[in-house]
Short mmCIF file of N, CA, C and O in Angstrom, two decimals:
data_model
loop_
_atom_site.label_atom_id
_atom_site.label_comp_id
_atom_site.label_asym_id
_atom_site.label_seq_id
_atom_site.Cartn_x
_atom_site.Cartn_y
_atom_site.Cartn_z
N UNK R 1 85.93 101.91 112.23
CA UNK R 1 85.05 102.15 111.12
C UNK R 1 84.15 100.94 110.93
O UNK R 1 84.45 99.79 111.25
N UNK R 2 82.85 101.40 110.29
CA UNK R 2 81.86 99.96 110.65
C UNK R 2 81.82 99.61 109.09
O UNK R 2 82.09 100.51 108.30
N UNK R 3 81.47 98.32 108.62
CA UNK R 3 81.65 97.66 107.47
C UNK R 3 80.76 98.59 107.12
O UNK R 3 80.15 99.39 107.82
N UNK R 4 80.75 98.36 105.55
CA UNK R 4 80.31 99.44 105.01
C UNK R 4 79.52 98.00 103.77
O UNK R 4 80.09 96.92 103.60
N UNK R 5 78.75 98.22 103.38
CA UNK R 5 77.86 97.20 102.01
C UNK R 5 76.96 97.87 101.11
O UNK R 5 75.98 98.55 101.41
N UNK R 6 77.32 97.66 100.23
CA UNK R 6 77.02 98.63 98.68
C UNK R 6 75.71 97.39 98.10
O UNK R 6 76.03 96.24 97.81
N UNK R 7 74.33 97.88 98.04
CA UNK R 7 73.38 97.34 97.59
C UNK R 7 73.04 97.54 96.28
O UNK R 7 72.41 98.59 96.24
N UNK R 8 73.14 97.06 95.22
CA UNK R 8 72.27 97.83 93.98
C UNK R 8 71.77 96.18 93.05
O UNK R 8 72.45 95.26 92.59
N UNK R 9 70.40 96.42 93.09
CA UNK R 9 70.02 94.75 92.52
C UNK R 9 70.15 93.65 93.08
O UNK R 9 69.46 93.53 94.09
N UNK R 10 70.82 92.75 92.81
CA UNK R 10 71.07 91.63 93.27
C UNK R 10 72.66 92.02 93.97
O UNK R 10 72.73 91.84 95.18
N UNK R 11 73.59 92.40 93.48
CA UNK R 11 74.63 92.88 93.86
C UNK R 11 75.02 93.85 94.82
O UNK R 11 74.73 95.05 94.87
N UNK R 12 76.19 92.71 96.06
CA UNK R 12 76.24 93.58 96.83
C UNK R 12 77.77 93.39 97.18
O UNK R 12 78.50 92.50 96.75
N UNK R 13 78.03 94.15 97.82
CA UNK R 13 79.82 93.89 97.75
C UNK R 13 79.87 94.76 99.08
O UNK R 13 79.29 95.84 99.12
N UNK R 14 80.54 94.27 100.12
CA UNK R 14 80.88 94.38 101.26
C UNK R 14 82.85 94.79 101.63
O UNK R 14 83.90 94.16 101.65
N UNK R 15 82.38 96.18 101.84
CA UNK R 15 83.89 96.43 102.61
C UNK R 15 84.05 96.81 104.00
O UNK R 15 83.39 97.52 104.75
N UNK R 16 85.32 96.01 104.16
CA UNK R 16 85.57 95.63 106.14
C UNK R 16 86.55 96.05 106.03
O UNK R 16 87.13 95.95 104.95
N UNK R 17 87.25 96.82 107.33
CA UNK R 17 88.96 97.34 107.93
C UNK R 17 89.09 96.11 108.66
O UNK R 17 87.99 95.98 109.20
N UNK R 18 89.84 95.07 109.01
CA UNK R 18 90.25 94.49 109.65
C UNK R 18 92.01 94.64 110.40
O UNK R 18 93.11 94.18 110.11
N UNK R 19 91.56 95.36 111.28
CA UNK R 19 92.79 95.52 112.33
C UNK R 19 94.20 94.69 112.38
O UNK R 19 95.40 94.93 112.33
N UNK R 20 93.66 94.02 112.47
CA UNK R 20 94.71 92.59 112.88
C UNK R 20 95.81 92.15 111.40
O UNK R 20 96.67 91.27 111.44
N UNK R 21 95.50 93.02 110.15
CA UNK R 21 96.07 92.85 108.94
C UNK R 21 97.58 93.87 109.28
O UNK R 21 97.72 95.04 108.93
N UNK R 22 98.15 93.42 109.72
CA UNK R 22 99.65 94.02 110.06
C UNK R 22 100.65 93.01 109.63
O UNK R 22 100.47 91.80 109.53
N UNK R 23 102.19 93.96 109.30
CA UNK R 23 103.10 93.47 108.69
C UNK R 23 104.09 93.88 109.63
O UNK R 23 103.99 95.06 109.99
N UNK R 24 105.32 92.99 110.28
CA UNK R 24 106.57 92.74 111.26
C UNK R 24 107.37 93.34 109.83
O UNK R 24 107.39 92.97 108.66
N UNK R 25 107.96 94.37 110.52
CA UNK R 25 109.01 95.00 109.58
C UNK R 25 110.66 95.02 110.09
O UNK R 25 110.65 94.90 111.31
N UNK R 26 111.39 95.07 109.82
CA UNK R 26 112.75 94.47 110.51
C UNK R 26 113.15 96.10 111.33
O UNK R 26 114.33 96.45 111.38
N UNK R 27 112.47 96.64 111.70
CA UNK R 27 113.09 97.62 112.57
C UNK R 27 112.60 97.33 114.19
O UNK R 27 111.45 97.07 114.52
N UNK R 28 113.70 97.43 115.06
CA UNK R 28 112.69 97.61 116.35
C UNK R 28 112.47 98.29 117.05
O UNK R 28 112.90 99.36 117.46
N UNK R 29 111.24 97.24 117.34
CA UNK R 29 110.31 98.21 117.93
C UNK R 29 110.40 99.52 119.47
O UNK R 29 109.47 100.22 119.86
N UNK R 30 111.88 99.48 120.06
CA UNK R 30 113.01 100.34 120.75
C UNK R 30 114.27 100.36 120.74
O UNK R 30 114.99 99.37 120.68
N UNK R 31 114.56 101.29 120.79
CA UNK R 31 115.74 101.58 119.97
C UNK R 31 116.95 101.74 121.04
O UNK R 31 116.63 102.72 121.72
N UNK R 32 117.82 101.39 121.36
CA UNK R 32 119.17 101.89 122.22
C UNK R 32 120.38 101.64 121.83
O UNK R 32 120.86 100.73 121.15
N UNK R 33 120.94 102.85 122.52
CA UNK R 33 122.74 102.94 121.03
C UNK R 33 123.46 102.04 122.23
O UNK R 33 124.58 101.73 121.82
N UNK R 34 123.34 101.78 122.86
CA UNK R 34 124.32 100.57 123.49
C UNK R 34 123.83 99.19 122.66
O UNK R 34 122.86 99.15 121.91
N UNK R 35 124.57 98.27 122.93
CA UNK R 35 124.48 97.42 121.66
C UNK R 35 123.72 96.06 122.66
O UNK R 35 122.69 95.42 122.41
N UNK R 36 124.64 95.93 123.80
CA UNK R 36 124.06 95.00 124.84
C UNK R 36 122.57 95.31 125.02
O UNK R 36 121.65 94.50 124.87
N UNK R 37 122.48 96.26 125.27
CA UNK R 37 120.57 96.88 125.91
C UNK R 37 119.64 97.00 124.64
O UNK R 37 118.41 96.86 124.67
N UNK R 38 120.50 97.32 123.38
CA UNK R 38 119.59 96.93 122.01
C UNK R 38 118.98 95.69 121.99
O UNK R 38 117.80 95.49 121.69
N UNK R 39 119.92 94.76 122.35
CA UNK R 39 119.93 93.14 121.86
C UNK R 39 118.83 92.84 122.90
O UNK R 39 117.89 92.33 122.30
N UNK R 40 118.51 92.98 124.54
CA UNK R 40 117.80 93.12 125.43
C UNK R 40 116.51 92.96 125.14
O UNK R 40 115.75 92.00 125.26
N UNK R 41 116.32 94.48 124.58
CA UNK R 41 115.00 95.11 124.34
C UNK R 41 114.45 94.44 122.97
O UNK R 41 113.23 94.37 123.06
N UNK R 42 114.92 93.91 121.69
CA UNK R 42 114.48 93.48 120.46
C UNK R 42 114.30 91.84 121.50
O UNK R 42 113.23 91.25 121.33
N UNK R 43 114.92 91.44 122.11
CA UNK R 43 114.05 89.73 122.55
C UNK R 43 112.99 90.44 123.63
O UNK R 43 112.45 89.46 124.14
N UNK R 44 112.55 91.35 124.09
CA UNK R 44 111.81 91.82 125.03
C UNK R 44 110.14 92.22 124.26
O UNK R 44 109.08 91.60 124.39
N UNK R 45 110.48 93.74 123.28
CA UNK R 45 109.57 94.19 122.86
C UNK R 45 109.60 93.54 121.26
O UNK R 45 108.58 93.29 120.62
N UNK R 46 110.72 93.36 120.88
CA UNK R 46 110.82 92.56 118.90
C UNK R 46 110.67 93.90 118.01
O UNK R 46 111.16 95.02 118.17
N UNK R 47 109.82 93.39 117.03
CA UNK R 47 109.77 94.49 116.07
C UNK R 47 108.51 95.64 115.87
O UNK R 47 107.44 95.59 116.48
N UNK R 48 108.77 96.39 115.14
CA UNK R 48 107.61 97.42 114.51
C UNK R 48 106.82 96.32 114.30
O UNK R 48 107.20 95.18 114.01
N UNK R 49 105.25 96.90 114.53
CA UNK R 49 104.27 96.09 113.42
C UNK R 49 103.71 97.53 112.69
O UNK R 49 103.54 98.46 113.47
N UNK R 50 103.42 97.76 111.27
CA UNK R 50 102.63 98.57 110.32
C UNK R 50 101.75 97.80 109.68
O UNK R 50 101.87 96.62 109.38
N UNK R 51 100.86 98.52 109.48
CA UNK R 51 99.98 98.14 108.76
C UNK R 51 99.96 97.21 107.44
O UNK R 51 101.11 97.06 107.03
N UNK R 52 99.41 96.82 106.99
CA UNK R 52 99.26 95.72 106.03
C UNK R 52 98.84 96.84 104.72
O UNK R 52 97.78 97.45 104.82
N UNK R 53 99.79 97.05 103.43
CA UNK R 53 99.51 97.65 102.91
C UNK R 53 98.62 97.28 101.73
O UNK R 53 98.43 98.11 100.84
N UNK R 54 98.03 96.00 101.68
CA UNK R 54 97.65 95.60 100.61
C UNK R 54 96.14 95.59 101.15
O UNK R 54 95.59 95.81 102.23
N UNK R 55 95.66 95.16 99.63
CA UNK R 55 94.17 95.15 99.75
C UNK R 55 93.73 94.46 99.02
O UNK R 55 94.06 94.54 97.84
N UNK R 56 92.32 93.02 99.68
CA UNK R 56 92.22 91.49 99.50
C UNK R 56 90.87 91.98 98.87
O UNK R 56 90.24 93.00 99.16
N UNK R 57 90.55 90.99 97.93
CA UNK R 57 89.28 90.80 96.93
C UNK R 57 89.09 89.60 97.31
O UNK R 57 89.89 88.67 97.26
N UNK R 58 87.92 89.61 97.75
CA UNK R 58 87.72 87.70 97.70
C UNK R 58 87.52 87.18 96.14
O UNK R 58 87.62 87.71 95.04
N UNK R 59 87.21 85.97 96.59
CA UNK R 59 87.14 84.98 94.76
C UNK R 59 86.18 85.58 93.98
O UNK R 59 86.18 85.99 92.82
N UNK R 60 85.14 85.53 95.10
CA UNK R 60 83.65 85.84 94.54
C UNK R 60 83.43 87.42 94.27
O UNK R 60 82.29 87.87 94.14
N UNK R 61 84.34 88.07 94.22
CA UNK R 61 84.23 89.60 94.45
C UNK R 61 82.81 90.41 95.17
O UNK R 61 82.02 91.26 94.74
N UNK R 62 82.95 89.71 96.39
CA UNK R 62 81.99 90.25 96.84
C UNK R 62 82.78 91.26 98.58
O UNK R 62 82.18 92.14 99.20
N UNK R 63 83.93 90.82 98.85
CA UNK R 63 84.15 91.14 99.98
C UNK R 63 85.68 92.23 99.76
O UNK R 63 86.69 91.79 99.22
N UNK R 64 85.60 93.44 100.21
CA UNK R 64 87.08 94.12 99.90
C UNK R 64 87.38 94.22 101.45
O UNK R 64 86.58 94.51 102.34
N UNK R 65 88.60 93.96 101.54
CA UNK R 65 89.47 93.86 103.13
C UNK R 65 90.27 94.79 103.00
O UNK R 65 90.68 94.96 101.85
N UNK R 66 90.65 95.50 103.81
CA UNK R 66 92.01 96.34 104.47
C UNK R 66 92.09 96.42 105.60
O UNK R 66 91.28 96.01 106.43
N UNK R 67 93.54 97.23 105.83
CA UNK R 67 93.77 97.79 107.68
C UNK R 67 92.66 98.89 107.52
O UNK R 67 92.07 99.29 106.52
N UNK R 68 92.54 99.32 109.21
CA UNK R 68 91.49 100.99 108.51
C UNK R 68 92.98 102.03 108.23
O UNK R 68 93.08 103.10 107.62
N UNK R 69 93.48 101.62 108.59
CA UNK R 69 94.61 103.28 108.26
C UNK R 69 95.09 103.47 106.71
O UNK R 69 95.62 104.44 106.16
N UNK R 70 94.65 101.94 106.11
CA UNK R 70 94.75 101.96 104.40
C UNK R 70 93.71 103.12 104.05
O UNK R 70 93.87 104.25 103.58
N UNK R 71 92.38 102.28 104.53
CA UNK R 71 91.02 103.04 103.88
C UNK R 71 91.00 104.69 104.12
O UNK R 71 90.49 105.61 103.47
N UNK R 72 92.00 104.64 105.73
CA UNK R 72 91.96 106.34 106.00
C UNK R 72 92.39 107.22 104.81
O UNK R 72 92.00 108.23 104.24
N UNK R 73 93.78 106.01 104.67
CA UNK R 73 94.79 107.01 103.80
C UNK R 73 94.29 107.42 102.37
O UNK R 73 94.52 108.52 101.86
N UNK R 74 93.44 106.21 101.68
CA UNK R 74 92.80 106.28 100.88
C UNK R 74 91.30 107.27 100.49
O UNK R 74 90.98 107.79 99.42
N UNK R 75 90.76 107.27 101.50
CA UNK R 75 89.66 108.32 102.00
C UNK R 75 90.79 110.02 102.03
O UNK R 75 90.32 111.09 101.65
N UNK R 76 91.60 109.94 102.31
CA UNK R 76 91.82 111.18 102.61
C UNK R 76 92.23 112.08 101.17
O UNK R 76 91.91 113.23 100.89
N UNK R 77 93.28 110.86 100.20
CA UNK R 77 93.66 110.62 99.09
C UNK R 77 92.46 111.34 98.30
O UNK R 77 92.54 112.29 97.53
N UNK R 78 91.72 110.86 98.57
CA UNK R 78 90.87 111.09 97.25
C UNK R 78 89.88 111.83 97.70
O UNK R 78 89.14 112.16 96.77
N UNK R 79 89.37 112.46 99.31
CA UNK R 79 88.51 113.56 99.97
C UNK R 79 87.33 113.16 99.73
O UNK R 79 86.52 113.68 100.49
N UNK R 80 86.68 112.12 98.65
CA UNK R 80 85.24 112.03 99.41
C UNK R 80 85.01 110.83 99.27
O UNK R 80 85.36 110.08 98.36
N UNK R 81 84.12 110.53 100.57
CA UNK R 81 83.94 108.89 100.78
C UNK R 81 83.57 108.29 99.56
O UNK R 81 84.24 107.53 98.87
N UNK R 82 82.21 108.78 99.34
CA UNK R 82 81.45 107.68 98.52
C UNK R 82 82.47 108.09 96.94
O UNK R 82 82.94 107.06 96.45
N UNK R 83 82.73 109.05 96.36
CA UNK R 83 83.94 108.79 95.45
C UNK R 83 84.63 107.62 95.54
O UNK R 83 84.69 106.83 94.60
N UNK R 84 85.18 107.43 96.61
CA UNK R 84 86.36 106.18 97.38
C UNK R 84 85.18 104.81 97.17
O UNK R 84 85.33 103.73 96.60
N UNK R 85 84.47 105.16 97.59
CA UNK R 85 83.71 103.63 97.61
C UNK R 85 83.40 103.30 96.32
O UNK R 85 83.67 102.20 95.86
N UNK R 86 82.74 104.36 95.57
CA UNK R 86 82.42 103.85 93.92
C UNK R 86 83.85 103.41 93.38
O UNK R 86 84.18 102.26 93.10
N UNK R 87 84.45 104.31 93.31
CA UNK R 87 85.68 103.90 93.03
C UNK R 87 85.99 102.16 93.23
O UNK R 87 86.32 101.14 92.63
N UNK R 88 85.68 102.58 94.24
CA UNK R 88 86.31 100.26 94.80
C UNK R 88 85.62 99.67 94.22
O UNK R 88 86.23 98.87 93.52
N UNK R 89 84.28 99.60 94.07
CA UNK R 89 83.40 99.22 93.23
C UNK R 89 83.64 98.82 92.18
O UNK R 89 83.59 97.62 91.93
N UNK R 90 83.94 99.65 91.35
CA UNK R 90 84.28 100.02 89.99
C UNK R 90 85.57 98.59 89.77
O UNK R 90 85.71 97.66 88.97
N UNK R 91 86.18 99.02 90.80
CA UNK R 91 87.48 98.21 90.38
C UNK R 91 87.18 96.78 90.87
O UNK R 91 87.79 95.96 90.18
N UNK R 92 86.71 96.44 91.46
CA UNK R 92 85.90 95.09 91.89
C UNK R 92 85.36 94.61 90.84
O UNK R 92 85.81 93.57 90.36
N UNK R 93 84.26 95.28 90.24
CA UNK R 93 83.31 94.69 89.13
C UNK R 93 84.49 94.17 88.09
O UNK R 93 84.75 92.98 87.91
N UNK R 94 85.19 95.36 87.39
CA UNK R 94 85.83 94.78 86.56
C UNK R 94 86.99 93.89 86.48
O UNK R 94 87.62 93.74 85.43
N UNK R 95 87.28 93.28 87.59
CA UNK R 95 87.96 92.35 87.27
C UNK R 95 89.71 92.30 87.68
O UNK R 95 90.13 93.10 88.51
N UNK R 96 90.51 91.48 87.15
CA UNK R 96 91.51 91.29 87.31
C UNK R 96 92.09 90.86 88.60
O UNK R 96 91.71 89.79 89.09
N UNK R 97 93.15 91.75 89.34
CA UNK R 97 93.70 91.09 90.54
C UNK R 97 93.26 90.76 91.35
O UNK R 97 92.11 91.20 91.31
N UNK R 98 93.43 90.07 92.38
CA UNK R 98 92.13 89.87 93.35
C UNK R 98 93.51 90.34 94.85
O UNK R 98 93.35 89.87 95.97
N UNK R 99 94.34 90.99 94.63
CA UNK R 99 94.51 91.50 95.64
C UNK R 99 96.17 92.59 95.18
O UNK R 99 97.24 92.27 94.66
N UNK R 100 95.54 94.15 95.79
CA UNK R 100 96.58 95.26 95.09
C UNK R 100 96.99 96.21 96.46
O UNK R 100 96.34 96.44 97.48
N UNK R 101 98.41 96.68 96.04
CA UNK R 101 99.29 97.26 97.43
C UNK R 101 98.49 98.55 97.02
O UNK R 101 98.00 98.70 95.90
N UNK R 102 98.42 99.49 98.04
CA UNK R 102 98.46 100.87 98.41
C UNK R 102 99.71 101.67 98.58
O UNK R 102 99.99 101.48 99.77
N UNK R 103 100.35 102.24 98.21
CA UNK R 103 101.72 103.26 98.06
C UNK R 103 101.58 104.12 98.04
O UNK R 103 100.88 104.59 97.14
N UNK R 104 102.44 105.36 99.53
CA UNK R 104 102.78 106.84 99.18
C UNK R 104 103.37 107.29 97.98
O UNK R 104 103.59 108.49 97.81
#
């Protein structure tokens, strides 16, 4: 998905998927019921990585970050883009956290 930047006036606020926002979760990443060939494969392949469920505001509230499979889930959540984008907007301008989880 390509950054996306919301123009109106002087104000502009820029949202990016950044890939690389993943979280090592304690399961691994192959699985085998022998216990020797478990132990093997977790120093071989290690763990799950998922996505990074949170979502970063910079200081300046100008920049919103996620994984894209947040923004998917979120896009799908709510069925129309620019809804989704005003929406972020909205919650940008006004304030408060500068960074909030996403949850099924």
């Amino acid at each position: 998905m390509p950054d996306i930047t919301f123009e109106s006036n002087l104000n502009a606020l820029l949202v990016t998927t950044n890939p690389s926002l993943v979280v090592d979760t304690r399961k691994p990443a192959r699985r085998h019921k022998r216990k020797r060939i478990a132990k093997k494969w977790l120093k071989r392949y290690g763990y799950k990585k998922e996505p990074d469920p949170n979502i970063y505001i910079s200081a300046d509230r100008r920049i919103v970050t996620m994984h894209p499979k947040i923004y998917q889930k979120l896009r799908e959540e709510i069925g129309d883009e620019d809804k989704l984008l005003s929406g972020i907007k909205n919650v940008v301008r006004e304030g408060g956290k500068t960074e909030w989880t996403f949850s099924n």
